[in-house]
């Protein structure tokens, strides 16, 4: 069964460093999303991406964040200068069409020290 | 913004018991989704509901899309230990094109063998 895959599963980084989180959405999906879940809290929307551009972003998604689809399969989230409060599980999701259900990856647990 | 509140926040039940959890929204949604999240994992889609009043089953799970489009419930019958996890409701409001998923606050389920 097709699935969304994310790498790495865990990443530890020093405050101020740049990190890139990688996702491979389901192959025939057109809409891609990043969400964040701080430990013990609910899942929060960060950004959606369609047709090689951002469709919508939340207030969390400030200038230190960027997304890119560098090729036909990968979808990345870059955090330019990490802060302690960026520590969270980052979840990638994709949907076939915008109005169909989104399928999530296993997540990348980011720890900023 | 749209708020989704789930109840109860957490529950302990005996194996074999039935479970019911609810989700209410401050605004309407066109699609309701129920996800289950295991510790350290991404959310896994359980059931998707597309029409007001729709009642859908997936094995021991049954979910309904409220008539007002502002609420949904999920029932689990004859619970088993592997039902343990956090259950999130989520809503999508389609208006052509994509729409992000808004997550509820989660219901943590513990099953006592």
CSV table of C-alpha atoms in Angstrom, one decimal:
chain,number,residue,atom,x,y,z
A,1,UNK,CA,0.0,0.0,0.0
A,2,UNK,CA,1.4,3.4,-0.9
A,3,UNK,CA,2.6,5.5,2.0
A,4,UNK,CA,4.2,8.8,2.8
A,5,UNK,CA,7.8,8.3,4.0
A,6,UNK,CA,9.8,10.7,6.0
A,7,UNK,CA,13.5,10.9,6.8
A,8,UNK,CA,15.2,11.0,9.2
A,9,UNK,CA,13.0,9.6,11.9
A,10,UNK,CA,14.9,11.4,14.5
A,11,UNK,CA,17.2,14.4,14.3
A,12,UNK,CA,19.1,16.2,17.0
A,13,UNK,CA,20.5,19.6,16.1
A,14,UNK,CA,22.2,22.5,17.9
A,15,UNK,CA,20.3,25.8,18.3
A,16,UNK,CA,21.0,28.1,15.4
A,17,UNK,CA,21.8,25.3,12.9
A,18,UNK,CA,19.8,24.7,9.7
A,19,UNK,CA,17.9,21.5,9.3
A,20,UNK,CA,16.2,19.9,6.3
A,21,UNK,CA,13.4,17.4,6.8
A,22,UNK,CA,12.6,15.2,3.9
A,23,UNK,CA,9.4,13.7,2.7
A,24,UNK,CA,8.3,11.5,-0.2
A,25,UNK,CA,4.6,11.9,-0.7
A,26,UNK,CA,2.4,9.2,-2.3
A,27,UNK,CA,3.3,9.2,-6.0
A,28,UNK,CA,0.0,10.3,-7.5
A,29,UNK,CA,-0.8,12.9,-4.9
A,30,UNK,CA,-0.8,16.5,-5.9
A,31,UNK,CA,-1.2,18.4,-2.5
A,32,UNK,CA,1.5,18.3,0.1
A,33,UNK,CA,1.4,19.5,3.7
A,34,UNK,CA,3.7,20.0,6.7
A,35,UNK,CA,2.3,19.9,10.2
A,36,UNK,CA,4.0,20.1,13.6
A,37,UNK,CA,3.1,18.4,16.9
A,38,UNK,CA,4.8,19.6,20.0
A,39,UNK,CA,5.1,16.7,22.5
A,40,UNK,CA,1.7,16.0,24.1
A,41,UNK,CA,-0.1,18.6,22.1
A,42,UNK,CA,-2.4,18.6,19.1
A,43,UNK,CA,-1.2,18.6,15.5
A,44,UNK,CA,-0.8,22.1,14.0
A,45,UNK,CA,-0.9,23.1,10.4
A,46,UNK,CA,2.2,24.7,9.0
A,47,UNK,CA,2.0,24.9,5.3
A,48,UNK,CA,0.3,23.5,2.2
A,49,UNK,CA,1.9,23.2,-1.2
A,50,UNK,CA,0.4,22.7,-4.7
A,51,UNK,CA,1.6,23.2,-8.2
A,52,UNK,CA,5.1,24.2,-7.0
A,53,UNK,CA,4.0,27.0,-4.7
A,54,UNK,CA,2.7,27.5,-1.2
A,55,UNK,CA,-1.1,27.5,-1.1
A,56,UNK,CA,-1.5,28.5,2.5
A,57,UNK,CA,0.7,28.9,5.5
A,58,UNK,CA,0.0,29.4,9.2
A,59,UNK,CA,1.4,32.1,11.5
A,60,UNK,CA,3.8,29.5,12.8
A,61,UNK,CA,5.4,29.3,9.3
A,62,UNK,CA,7.5,32.4,9.5
A,63,UNK,CA,10.6,33.5,7.6
A,64,UNK,CA,12.8,30.8,9.1
A,65,UNK,CA,10.8,28.1,7.4
A,66,UNK,CA,10.8,27.2,3.7
A,67,UNK,CA,9.5,24.4,1.6
A,68,UNK,CA,10.6,23.0,-1.7
A,69,UNK,CA,9.9,20.3,-4.1
A,70,UNK,CA,13.3,19.9,-5.6
A,71,UNK,CA,12.4,17.0,-7.9
A,72,UNK,CA,9.4,14.9,-8.8
A,73,UNK,CA,9.3,12.9,-5.6
A,74,UNK,CA,10.7,14.8,-2.7
A,75,UNK,CA,9.1,17.5,-0.6
A,76,UNK,CA,11.3,19.2,2.0
A,77,UNK,CA,10.9,21.5,4.9
A,78,UNK,CA,13.9,23.7,5.8
A,79,UNK,CA,14.3,25.4,9.1
A,80,UNK,CA,17.0,28.0,8.7
A,81,UNK,CA,18.1,28.8,12.2
A,82,UNK,CA,16.6,26.4,14.7
A,83,UNK,CA,15.4,27.5,18.1
A,84,UNK,CA,14.7,25.4,21.2
A,85,UNK,CA,10.9,25.9,20.7
A,86,UNK,CA,11.2,24.2,17.2
A,87,UNK,CA,11.6,20.9,19.0
A,88,UNK,CA,8.6,18.8,17.9
A,89,UNK,CA,7.4,16.0,15.7
A,90,UNK,CA,7.2,17.3,12.1
A,91,UNK,CA,4.6,15.5,10.0
A,92,UNK,CA,4.4,15.4,6.2
A,93,UNK,CA,1.1,14.6,4.5
A,94,UNK,CA,-0.2,14.4,1.0
A,95,UNK,CA,-3.6,14.1,-0.6
A,96,UNK,CA,-4.6,13.1,-4.1
A,97,UNK,CA,-6.9,16.1,-4.6
A,98,UNK,CA,-7.3,18.9,-2.2
A,99,UNK,CA,-10.7,17.8,-0.9
A,100,UNK,CA,-9.7,14.2,-0.3
A,101,UNK,CA,-8.3,12.8,2.9
A,102,UNK,CA,-4.7,13.5,3.7
A,103,UNK,CA,-2.3,10.6,4.5
A,104,UNK,CA,0.5,11.2,7.0
A,105,UNK,CA,4.0,10.0,7.2
A,106,UNK,CA,5.6,8.6,10.3
A,107,UNK,CA,7.1,11.9,11.3
A,108,UNK,CA,10.5,13.3,12.1
A,109,UNK,CA,11.2,13.9,15.7
A,110,UNK,CA,13.3,17.1,15.8
A,111,UNK,CA,15.2,17.9,19.0
A,112,UNK,CA,17.0,21.3,19.3
A,113,UNK,CA,19.6,21.5,22.0
B,1,UNK,CA,-9.7,30.3,13.5
B,2,UNK,CA,-11.6,27.0,13.5
B,3,UNK,CA,-11.5,25.2,16.8
B,4,UNK,CA,-12.2,21.5,17.3
B,5,UNK,CA,-12.9,20.2,20.8
B,6,UNK,CA,-12.8,16.5,21.6
B,7,UNK,CA,-14.3,14.8,24.6
B,8,UNK,CA,-13.3,13.1,26.7
B,9,UNK,CA,-9.7,14.2,26.9
B,10,UNK,CA,-8.7,10.8,28.1
B,11,UNK,CA,-10.4,7.5,29.1
B,12,UNK,CA,-9.6,4.2,30.8
B,13,UNK,CA,-11.7,1.3,29.8
B,14,UNK,CA,-11.7,-2.5,30.3
B,15,UNK,CA,-10.9,-4.7,27.4
B,16,UNK,CA,-14.1,-5.7,25.7
B,17,UNK,CA,-16.0,-2.5,26.5
B,18,UNK,CA,-17.4,-0.2,23.9
B,19,UNK,CA,-16.0,3.3,23.6
B,20,UNK,CA,-17.5,6.6,22.4
B,21,UNK,CA,-15.8,9.9,21.8
B,22,UNK,CA,-17.0,13.2,20.4
B,23,UNK,CA,-15.8,16.1,18.5
B,24,UNK,CA,-17.5,19.5,18.2
B,25,UNK,CA,-16.5,22.5,16.1
B,26,UNK,CA,-17.1,26.2,16.3
B,27,UNK,CA,-17.7,26.2,12.5
B,28,UNK,CA,-18.9,23.8,9.8
B,29,UNK,CA,-16.7,21.3,7.9
B,30,UNK,CA,-17.4,19.5,4.6
B,31,UNK,CA,-15.3,16.5,5.5
B,32,UNK,CA,-14.7,14.9,8.9
B,33,UNK,CA,-11.7,12.6,9.5
B,34,UNK,CA,-10.7,10.4,12.4
B,35,UNK,CA,-7.1,9.5,12.9
B,36,UNK,CA,-5.3,7.3,15.4
B,37,UNK,CA,-1.8,8.1,16.6
B,38,UNK,CA,0.5,5.7,18.4
B,39,UNK,CA,3.4,7.1,20.5
B,40,UNK,CA,6.2,8.4,18.3
B,41,UNK,CA,4.2,7.7,15.1
B,42,UNK,CA,2.3,9.8,12.6
B,43,UNK,CA,-1.5,9.9,12.6
B,44,UNK,CA,-3.1,7.0,10.7
B,45,UNK,CA,-6.4,7.6,9.0
B,46,UNK,CA,-9.3,5.5,10.3
B,47,UNK,CA,-12.4,6.8,8.8
B,48,UNK,CA,-13.4,9.7,6.4
B,49,UNK,CA,-16.9,11.1,6.3
B,50,UNK,CA,-18.0,13.3,3.4
B,51,UNK,CA,-21.8,14.0,3.9
B,52,UNK,CA,-23.8,15.4,6.7
B,53,UNK,CA,-25.6,12.6,8.5
B,54,UNK,CA,-23.3,9.9,7.0
B,55,UNK,CA,-22.6,6.9,9.2
B,56,UNK,CA,-19.6,4.8,8.2
B,57,UNK,CA,-18.0,1.7,9.7
B,58,UNK,CA,-14.5,0.3,9.4
B,59,UNK,CA,-14.4,-3.0,11.3
B,60,UNK,CA,-15.1,-2.3,14.9
B,61,UNK,CA,-15.1,1.4,14.3
B,62,UNK,CA,-18.2,3.5,13.5
B,63,UNK,CA,-18.2,7.2,12.9
B,64,UNK,CA,-20.9,9.7,12.0
B,65,UNK,CA,-20.9,13.1,10.4
B,66,UNK,CA,-23.3,15.3,12.4
B,67,UNK,CA,-26.3,16.8,10.7
B,68,UNK,CA,-25.2,20.3,11.6
B,69,UNK,CA,-21.8,19.7,10.1
B,70,UNK,CA,-20.3,20.9,13.3
B,71,UNK,CA,-19.8,17.6,15.1
B,72,UNK,CA,-18.8,14.0,14.7
B,73,UNK,CA,-18.5,10.9,16.9
B,74,UNK,CA,-16.4,7.8,16.8
B,75,UNK,CA,-17.4,4.5,18.4
B,76,UNK,CA,-15.2,1.6,19.0
B,77,UNK,CA,-16.9,-1.7,19.9
B,78,UNK,CA,-15.4,-4.5,21.9
B,79,UNK,CA,-12.1,-2.7,22.6
B,80,UNK,CA,-8.8,-4.6,22.5
B,81,UNK,CA,-5.4,-3.7,23.9
B,82,UNK,CA,-4.1,-2.5,20.5
B,83,UNK,CA,-6.8,0.2,20.5
B,84,UNK,CA,-4.6,2.2,22.9
B,85,UNK,CA,-3.5,5.5,21.5
B,86,UNK,CA,-4.6,9.0,20.8
B,87,UNK,CA,-7.6,9.5,18.6
B,88,UNK,CA,-7.9,12.8,16.7
B,89,UNK,CA,-10.8,14.1,14.9
B,90,UNK,CA,-10.1,16.5,12.0
B,91,UNK,CA,-12.1,18.6,9.7
B,92,UNK,CA,-11.7,19.9,6.2
B,93,UNK,CA,-13.6,22.7,4.6
B,94,UNK,CA,-13.5,22.5,0.9
B,95,UNK,CA,-14.1,25.5,-1.3
B,96,UNK,CA,-12.5,24.4,-4.6
B,97,UNK,CA,-8.9,23.3,-4.6
B,98,UNK,CA,-7.3,22.1,-1.5
B,99,UNK,CA,-8.1,22.6,2.1
B,100,UNK,CA,-5.9,22.0,5.1
B,101,UNK,CA,-6.8,19.6,7.8
B,102,UNK,CA,-7.7,21.1,11.2
B,103,UNK,CA,-7.1,18.8,14.1
B,104,UNK,CA,-9.0,18.4,17.3
B,105,UNK,CA,-7.4,18.3,20.8
B,106,UNK,CA,-7.3,14.5,20.9
B,107,UNK,CA,-8.8,11.7,23.1
B,108,UNK,CA,-6.2,9.5,24.8
B,109,UNK,CA,-7.5,5.9,25.2
B,110,UNK,CA,-6.1,3.4,27.6
B,111,UNK,CA,-7.4,-0.2,27.6
B,112,UNK,CA,-7.0,-2.3,30.7
B,113,UNK,CA,-6.6,-6.0,29.8
